[in-house]
N, C-alpha and C. Protein backbone atom coordinates (compact mmCIF):
# COMPACT_ATOMS: atom_id res chain seq x y z
N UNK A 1 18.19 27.31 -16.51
CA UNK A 1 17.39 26.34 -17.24
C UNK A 1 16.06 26.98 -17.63
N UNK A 2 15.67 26.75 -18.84
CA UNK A 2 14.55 27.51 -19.17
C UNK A 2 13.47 26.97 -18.82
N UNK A 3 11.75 27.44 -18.97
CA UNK A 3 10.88 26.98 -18.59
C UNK A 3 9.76 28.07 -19.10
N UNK A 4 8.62 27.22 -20.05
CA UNK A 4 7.80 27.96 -20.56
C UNK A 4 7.12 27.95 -19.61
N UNK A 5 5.55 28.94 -20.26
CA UNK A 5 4.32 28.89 -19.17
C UNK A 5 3.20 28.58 -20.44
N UNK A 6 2.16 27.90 -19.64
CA UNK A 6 1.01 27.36 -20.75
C UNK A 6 0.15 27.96 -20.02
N UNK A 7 -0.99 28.81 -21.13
CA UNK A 7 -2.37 29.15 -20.62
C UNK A 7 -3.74 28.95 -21.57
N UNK A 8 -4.38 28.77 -20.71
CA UNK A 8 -5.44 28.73 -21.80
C UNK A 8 -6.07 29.83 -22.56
N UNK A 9 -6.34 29.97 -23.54
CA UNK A 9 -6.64 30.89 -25.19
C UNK A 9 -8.44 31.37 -24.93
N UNK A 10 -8.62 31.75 -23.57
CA UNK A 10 -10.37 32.30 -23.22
C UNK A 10 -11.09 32.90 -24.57
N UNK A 11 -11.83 32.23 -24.94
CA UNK A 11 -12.97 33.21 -26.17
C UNK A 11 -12.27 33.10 -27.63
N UNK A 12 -11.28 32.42 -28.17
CA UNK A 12 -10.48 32.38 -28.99
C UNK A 12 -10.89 31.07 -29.87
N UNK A 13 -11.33 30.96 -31.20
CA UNK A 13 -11.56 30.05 -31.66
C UNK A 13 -10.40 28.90 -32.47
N UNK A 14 -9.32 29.73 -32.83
CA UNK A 14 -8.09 29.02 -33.47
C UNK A 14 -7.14 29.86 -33.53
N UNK A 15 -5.99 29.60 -34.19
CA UNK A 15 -4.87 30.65 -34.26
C UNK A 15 -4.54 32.04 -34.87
N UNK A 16 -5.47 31.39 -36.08
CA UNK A 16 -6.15 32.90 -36.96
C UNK A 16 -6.93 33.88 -36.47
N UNK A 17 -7.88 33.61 -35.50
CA UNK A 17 -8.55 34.44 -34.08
C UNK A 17 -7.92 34.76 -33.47
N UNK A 18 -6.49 34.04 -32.86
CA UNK A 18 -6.02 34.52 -31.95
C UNK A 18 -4.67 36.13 -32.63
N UNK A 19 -4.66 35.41 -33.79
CA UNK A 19 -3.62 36.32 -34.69
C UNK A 19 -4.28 37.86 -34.91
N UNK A 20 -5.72 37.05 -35.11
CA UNK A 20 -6.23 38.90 -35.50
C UNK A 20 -6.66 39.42 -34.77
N UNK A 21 -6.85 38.87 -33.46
CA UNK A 21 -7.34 39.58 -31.69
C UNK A 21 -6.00 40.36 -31.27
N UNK A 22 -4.81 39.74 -31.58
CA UNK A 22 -3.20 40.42 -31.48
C UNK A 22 -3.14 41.53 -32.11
N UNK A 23 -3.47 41.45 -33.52
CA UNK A 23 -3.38 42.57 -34.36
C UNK A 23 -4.22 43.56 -34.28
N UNK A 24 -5.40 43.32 -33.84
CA UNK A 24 -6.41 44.44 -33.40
C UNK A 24 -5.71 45.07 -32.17
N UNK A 25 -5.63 44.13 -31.33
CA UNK A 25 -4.83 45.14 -29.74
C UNK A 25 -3.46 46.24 -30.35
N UNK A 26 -2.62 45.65 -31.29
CA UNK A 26 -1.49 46.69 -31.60
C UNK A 26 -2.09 47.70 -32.27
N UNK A 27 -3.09 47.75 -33.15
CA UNK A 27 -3.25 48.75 -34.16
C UNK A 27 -4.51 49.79 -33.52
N UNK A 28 -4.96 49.30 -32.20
CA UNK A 28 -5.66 50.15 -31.09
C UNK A 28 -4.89 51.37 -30.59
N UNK A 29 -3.63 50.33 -30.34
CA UNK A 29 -2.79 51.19 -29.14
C UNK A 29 -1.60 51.91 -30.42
N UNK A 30 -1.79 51.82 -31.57
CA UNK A 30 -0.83 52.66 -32.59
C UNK A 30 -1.80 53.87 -32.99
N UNK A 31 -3.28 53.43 -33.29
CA UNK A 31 -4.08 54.50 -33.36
C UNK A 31 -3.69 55.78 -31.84
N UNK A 32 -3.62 55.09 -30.70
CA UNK A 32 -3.53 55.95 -29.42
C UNK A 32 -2.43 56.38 -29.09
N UNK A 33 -1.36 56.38 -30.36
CA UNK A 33 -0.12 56.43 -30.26
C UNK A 33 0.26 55.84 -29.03
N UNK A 34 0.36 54.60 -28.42
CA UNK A 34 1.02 54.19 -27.32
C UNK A 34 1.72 52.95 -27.90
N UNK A 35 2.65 52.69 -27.08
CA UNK A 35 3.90 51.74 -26.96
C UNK A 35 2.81 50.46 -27.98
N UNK A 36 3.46 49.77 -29.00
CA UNK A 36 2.63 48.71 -29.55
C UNK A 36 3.20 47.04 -29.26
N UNK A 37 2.12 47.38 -27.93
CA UNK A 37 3.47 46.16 -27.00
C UNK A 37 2.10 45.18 -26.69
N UNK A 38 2.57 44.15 -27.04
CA UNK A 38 1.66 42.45 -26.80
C UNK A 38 1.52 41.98 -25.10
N UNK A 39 0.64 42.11 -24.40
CA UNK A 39 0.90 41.61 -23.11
C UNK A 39 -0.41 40.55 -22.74
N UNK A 40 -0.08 39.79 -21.70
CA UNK A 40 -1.14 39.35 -21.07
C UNK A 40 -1.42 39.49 -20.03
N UNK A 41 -2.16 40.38 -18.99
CA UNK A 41 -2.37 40.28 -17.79
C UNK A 41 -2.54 38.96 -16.92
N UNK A 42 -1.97 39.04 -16.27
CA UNK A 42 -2.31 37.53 -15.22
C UNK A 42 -1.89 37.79 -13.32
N UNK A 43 -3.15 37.19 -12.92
CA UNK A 43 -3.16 37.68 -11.05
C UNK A 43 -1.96 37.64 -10.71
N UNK A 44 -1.25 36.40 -11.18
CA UNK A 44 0.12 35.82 -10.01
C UNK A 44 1.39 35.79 -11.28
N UNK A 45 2.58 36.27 -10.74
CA UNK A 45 4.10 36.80 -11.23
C UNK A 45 4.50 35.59 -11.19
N UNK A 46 4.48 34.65 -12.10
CA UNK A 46 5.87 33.50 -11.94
C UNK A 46 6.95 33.69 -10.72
N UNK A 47 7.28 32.87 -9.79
CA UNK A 47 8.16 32.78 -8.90
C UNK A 47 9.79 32.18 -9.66
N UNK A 48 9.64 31.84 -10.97
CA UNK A 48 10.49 31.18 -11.71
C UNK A 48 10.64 32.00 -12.93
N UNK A 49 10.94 33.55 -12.42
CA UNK A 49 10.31 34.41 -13.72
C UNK A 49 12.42 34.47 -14.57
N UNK A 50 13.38 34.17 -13.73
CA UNK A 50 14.49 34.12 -14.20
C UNK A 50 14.19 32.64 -15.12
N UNK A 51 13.92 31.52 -14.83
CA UNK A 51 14.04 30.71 -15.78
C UNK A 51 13.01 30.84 -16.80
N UNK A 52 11.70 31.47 -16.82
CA UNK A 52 10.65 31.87 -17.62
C UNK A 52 11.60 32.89 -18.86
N UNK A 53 11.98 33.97 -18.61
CA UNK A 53 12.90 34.68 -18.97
C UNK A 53 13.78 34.42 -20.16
N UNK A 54 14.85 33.32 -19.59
CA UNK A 54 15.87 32.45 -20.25
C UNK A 54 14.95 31.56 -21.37
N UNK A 55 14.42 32.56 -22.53
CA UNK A 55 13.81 32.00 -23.45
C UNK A 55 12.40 31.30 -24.14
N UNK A 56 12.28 31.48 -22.69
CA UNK A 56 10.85 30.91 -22.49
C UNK A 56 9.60 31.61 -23.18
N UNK A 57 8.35 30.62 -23.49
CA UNK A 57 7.44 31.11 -24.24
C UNK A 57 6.49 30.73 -23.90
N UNK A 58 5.41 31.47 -23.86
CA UNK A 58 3.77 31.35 -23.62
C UNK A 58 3.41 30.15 -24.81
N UNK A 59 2.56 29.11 -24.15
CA UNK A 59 2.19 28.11 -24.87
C UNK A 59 0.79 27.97 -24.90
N UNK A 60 -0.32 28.55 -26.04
CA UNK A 60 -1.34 28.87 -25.57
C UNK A 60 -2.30 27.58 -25.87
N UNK A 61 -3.39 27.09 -25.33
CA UNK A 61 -4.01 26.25 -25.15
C UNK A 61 -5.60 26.59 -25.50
N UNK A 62 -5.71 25.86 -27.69
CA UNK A 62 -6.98 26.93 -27.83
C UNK A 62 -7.77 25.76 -28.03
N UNK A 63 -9.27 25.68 -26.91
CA UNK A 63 -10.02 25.10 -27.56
C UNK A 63 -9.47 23.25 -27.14
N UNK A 64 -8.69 23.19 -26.11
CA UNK A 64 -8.28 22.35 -24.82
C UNK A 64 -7.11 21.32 -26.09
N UNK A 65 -6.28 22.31 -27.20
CA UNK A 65 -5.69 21.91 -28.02
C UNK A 65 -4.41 23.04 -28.18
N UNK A 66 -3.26 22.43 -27.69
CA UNK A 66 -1.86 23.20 -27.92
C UNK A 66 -1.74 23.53 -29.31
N UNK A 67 -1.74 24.55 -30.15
CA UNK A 67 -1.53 24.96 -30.97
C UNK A 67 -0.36 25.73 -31.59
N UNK A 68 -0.32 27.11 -30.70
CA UNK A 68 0.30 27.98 -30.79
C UNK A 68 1.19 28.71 -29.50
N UNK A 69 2.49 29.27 -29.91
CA UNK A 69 3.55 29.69 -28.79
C UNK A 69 4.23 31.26 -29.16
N UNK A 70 4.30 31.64 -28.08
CA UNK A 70 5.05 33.66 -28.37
C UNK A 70 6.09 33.28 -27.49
N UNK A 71 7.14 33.72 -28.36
CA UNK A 71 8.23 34.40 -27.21
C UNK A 71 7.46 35.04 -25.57
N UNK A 72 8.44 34.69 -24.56
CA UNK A 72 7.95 36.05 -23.71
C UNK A 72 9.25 36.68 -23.86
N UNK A 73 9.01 37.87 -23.50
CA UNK A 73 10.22 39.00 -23.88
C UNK A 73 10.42 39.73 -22.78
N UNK A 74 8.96 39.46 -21.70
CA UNK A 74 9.47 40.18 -20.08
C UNK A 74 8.26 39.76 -19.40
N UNK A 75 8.58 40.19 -18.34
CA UNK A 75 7.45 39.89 -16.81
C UNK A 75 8.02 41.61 -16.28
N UNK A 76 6.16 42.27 -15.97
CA UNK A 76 6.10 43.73 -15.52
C UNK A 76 4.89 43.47 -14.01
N UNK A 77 5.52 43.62 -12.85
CA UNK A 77 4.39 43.35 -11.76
C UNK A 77 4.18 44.85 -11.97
N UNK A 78 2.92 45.09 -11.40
CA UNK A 78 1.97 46.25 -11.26
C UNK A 78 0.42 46.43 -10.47
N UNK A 79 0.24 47.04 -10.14
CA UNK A 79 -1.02 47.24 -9.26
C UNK A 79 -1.94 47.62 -10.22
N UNK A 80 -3.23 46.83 -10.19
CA UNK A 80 -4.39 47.25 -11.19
C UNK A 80 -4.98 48.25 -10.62
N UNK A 81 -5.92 49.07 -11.27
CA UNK A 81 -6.82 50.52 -10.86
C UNK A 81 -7.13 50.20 -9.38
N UNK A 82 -8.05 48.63 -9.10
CA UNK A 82 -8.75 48.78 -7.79
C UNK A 82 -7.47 48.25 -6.58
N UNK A 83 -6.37 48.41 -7.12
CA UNK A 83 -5.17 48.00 -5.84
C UNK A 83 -4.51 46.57 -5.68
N UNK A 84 -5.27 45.71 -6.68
CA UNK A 84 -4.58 44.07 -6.34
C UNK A 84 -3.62 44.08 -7.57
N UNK A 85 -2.63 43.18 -6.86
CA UNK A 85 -1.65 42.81 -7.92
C UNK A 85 -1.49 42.15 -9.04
N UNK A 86 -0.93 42.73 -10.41
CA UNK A 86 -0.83 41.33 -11.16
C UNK A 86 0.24 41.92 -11.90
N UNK A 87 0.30 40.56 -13.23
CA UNK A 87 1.63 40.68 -14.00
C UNK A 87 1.04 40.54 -15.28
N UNK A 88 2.10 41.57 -15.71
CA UNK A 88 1.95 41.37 -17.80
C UNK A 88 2.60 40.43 -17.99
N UNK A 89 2.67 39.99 -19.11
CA UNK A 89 3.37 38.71 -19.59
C UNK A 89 3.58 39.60 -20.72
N UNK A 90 5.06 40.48 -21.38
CA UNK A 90 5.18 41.13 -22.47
C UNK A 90 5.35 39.33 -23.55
N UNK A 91 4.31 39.36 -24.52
CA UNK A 91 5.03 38.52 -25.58
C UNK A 91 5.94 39.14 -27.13
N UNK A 92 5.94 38.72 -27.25
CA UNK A 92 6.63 38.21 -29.13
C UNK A 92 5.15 38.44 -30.07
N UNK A 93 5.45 39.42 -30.96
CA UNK A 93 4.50 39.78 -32.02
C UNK A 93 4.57 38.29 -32.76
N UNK A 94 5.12 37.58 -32.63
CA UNK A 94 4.89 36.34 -33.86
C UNK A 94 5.03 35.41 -33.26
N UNK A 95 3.83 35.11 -33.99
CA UNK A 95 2.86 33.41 -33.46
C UNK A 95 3.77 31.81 -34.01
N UNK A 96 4.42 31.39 -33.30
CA UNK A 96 4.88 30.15 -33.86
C UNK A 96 4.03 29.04 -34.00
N UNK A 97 3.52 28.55 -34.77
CA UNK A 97 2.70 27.42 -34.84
C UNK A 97 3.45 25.94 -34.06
N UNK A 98 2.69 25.12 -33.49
CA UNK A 98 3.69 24.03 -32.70
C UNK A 98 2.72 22.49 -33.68
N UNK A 99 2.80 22.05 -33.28
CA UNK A 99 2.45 20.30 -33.36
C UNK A 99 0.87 20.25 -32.25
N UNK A 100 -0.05 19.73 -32.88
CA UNK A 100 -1.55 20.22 -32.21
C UNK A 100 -1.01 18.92 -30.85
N UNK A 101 -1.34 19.46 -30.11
CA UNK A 101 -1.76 18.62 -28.76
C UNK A 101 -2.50 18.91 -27.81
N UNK A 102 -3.39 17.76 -27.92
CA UNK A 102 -4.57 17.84 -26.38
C UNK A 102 -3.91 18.36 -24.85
N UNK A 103 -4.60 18.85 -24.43
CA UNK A 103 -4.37 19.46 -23.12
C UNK A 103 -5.51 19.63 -22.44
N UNK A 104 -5.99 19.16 -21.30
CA UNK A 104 -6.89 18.96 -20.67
C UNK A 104 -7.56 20.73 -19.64
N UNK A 105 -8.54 21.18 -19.59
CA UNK A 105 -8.43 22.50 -19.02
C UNK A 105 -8.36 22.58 -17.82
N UNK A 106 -7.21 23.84 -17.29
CA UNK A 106 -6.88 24.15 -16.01
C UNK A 106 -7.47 25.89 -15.83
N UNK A 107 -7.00 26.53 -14.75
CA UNK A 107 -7.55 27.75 -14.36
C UNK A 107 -6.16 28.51 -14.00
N UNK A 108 -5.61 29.41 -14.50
CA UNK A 108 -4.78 30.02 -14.30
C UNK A 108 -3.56 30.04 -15.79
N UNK A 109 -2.29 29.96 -15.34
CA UNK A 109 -0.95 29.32 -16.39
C UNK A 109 -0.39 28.66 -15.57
N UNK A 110 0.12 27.46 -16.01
CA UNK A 110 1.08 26.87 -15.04
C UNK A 110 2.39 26.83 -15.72
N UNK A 111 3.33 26.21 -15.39
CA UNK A 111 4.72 26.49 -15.81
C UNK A 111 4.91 24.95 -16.66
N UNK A 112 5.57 25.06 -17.98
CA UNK A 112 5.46 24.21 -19.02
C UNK A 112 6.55 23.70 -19.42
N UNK A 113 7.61 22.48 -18.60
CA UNK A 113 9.14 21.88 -18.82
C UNK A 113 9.10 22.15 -20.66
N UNK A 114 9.98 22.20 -20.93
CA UNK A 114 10.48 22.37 -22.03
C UNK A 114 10.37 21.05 -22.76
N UNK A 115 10.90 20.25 -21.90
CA UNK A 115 11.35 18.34 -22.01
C UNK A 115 9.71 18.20 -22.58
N UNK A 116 8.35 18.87 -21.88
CA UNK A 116 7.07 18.00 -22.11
C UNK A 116 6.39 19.20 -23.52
N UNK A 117 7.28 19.95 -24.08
CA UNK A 117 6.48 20.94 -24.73
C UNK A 117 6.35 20.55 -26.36
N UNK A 118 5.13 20.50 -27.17
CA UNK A 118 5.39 20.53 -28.55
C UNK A 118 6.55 20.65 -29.45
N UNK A 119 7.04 19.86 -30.66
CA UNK A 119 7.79 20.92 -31.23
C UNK A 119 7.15 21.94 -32.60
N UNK A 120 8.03 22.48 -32.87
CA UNK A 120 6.88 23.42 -33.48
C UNK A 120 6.58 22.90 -35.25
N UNK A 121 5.45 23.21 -35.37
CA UNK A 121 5.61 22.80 -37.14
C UNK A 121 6.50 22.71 -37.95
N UNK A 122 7.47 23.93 -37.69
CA UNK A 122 8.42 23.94 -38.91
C UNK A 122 9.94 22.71 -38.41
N UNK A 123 10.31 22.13 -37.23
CA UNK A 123 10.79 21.35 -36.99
C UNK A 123 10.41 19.75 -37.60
N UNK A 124 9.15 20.07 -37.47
CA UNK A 124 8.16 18.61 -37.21
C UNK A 124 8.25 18.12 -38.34
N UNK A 125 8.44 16.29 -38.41
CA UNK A 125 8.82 15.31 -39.45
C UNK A 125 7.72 15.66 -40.71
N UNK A 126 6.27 15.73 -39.66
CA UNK A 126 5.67 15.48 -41.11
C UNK A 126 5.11 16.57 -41.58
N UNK A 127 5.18 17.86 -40.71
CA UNK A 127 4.67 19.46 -40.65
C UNK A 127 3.17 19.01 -40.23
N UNK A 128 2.25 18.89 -40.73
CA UNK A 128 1.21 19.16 -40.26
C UNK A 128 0.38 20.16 -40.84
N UNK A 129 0.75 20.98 -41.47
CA UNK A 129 0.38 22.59 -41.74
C UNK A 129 -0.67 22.56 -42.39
N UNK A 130 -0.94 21.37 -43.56
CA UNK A 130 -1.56 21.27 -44.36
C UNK A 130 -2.92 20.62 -43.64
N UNK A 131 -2.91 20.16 -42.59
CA UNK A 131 -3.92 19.15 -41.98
C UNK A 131 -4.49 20.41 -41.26
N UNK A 132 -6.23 20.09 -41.06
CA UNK A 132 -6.51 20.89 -39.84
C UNK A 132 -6.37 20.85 -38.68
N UNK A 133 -5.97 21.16 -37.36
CA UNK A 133 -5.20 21.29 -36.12
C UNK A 133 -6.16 19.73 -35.71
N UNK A 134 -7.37 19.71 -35.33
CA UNK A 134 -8.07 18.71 -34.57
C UNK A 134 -7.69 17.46 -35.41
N UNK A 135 -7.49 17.33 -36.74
CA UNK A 135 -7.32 16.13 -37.56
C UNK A 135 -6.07 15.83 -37.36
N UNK A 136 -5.01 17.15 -37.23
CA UNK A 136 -3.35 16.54 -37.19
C UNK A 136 -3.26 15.78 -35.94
N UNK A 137 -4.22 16.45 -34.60
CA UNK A 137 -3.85 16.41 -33.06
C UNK A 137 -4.62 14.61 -33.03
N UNK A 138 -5.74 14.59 -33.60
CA UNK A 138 -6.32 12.93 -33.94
C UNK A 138 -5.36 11.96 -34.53
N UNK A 139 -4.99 12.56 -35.63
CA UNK A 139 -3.89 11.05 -36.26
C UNK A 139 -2.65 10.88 -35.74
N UNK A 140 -2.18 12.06 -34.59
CA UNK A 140 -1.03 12.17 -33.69
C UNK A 140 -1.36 11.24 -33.17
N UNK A 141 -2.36 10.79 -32.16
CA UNK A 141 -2.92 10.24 -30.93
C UNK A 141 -3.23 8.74 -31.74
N UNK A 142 -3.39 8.62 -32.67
CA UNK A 142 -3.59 7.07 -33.30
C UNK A 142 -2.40 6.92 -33.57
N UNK A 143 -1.35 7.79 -33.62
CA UNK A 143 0.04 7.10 -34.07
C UNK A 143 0.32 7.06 -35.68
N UNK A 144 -0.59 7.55 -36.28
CA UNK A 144 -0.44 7.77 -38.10
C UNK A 144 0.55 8.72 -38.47
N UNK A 145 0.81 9.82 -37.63
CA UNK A 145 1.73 10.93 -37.78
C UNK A 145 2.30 11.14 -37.16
């Protein structure tokens, strides 16, 4: 059974920030000729990293507003320089846009049922695309859209 993970989007103003903070990290590590691979560091390894796995996607939380989702494509545990543990989160070069939703802020990622997750714009009855994220995520919450 699958199961995303949601985190919050630190220092990131919208999706277009978050798109060209992505694209700066690959075209760093292509300048340094190294692997041009998307990750997120994080302290603690999913204990649910087989159902994380089975499809599952980072659901990022910008600005205490669900926006945007990546494939994950793997979980890598590893020891940082000073000896404590953590995990990459390899994602998906491409940003799926979802349906704006409020999300209240937490500290860490927690694990995100599928059953409670956005669907994404291009599913969605009325798209949204055209609205700005805080105005679509407002007339969601009044029930207009």
């Amino acid at each position: 059974m699958t199961v995303n993970l949601i985190k919050l989007c630190v220092g990131i103003d919208d999706v277009d920030h978050l798109v060209r903070a992505h694209r700066a990290r690959l075209e760093a590590a292509q300048a340094k000729g190294e692997p041009e691979i998307l990750q997120h560091v994080t302290r603690n390894t999913p204990r649910r990293s087989q159902e994380v796995l089975d499809g599952g996607s980072l659901y990022w939380v910008i600005r205490r507003v669900v926006m945007v989702r990546q494939r994950i494509l793997g979980l890598e545990s590893f020891k940082r320089e000073d000896g404590r543990p953590a995990c990459a989160i390899i994602l998906d070069h491409q940003h799926i846009r979802t349906e704006p939703r409020k999300f209240r802020a937490f500290q860490g990622w927690r694990y995100y049922p599928v059953d409670d997750t956005p669907r994404d714009l291009a599913e969605s009855l009325h798209g949204g695309a055209e609205l700005p994220p805080a105005m679509a995520a407002e007339l969601r919450d009044l029930g207009l859209i």
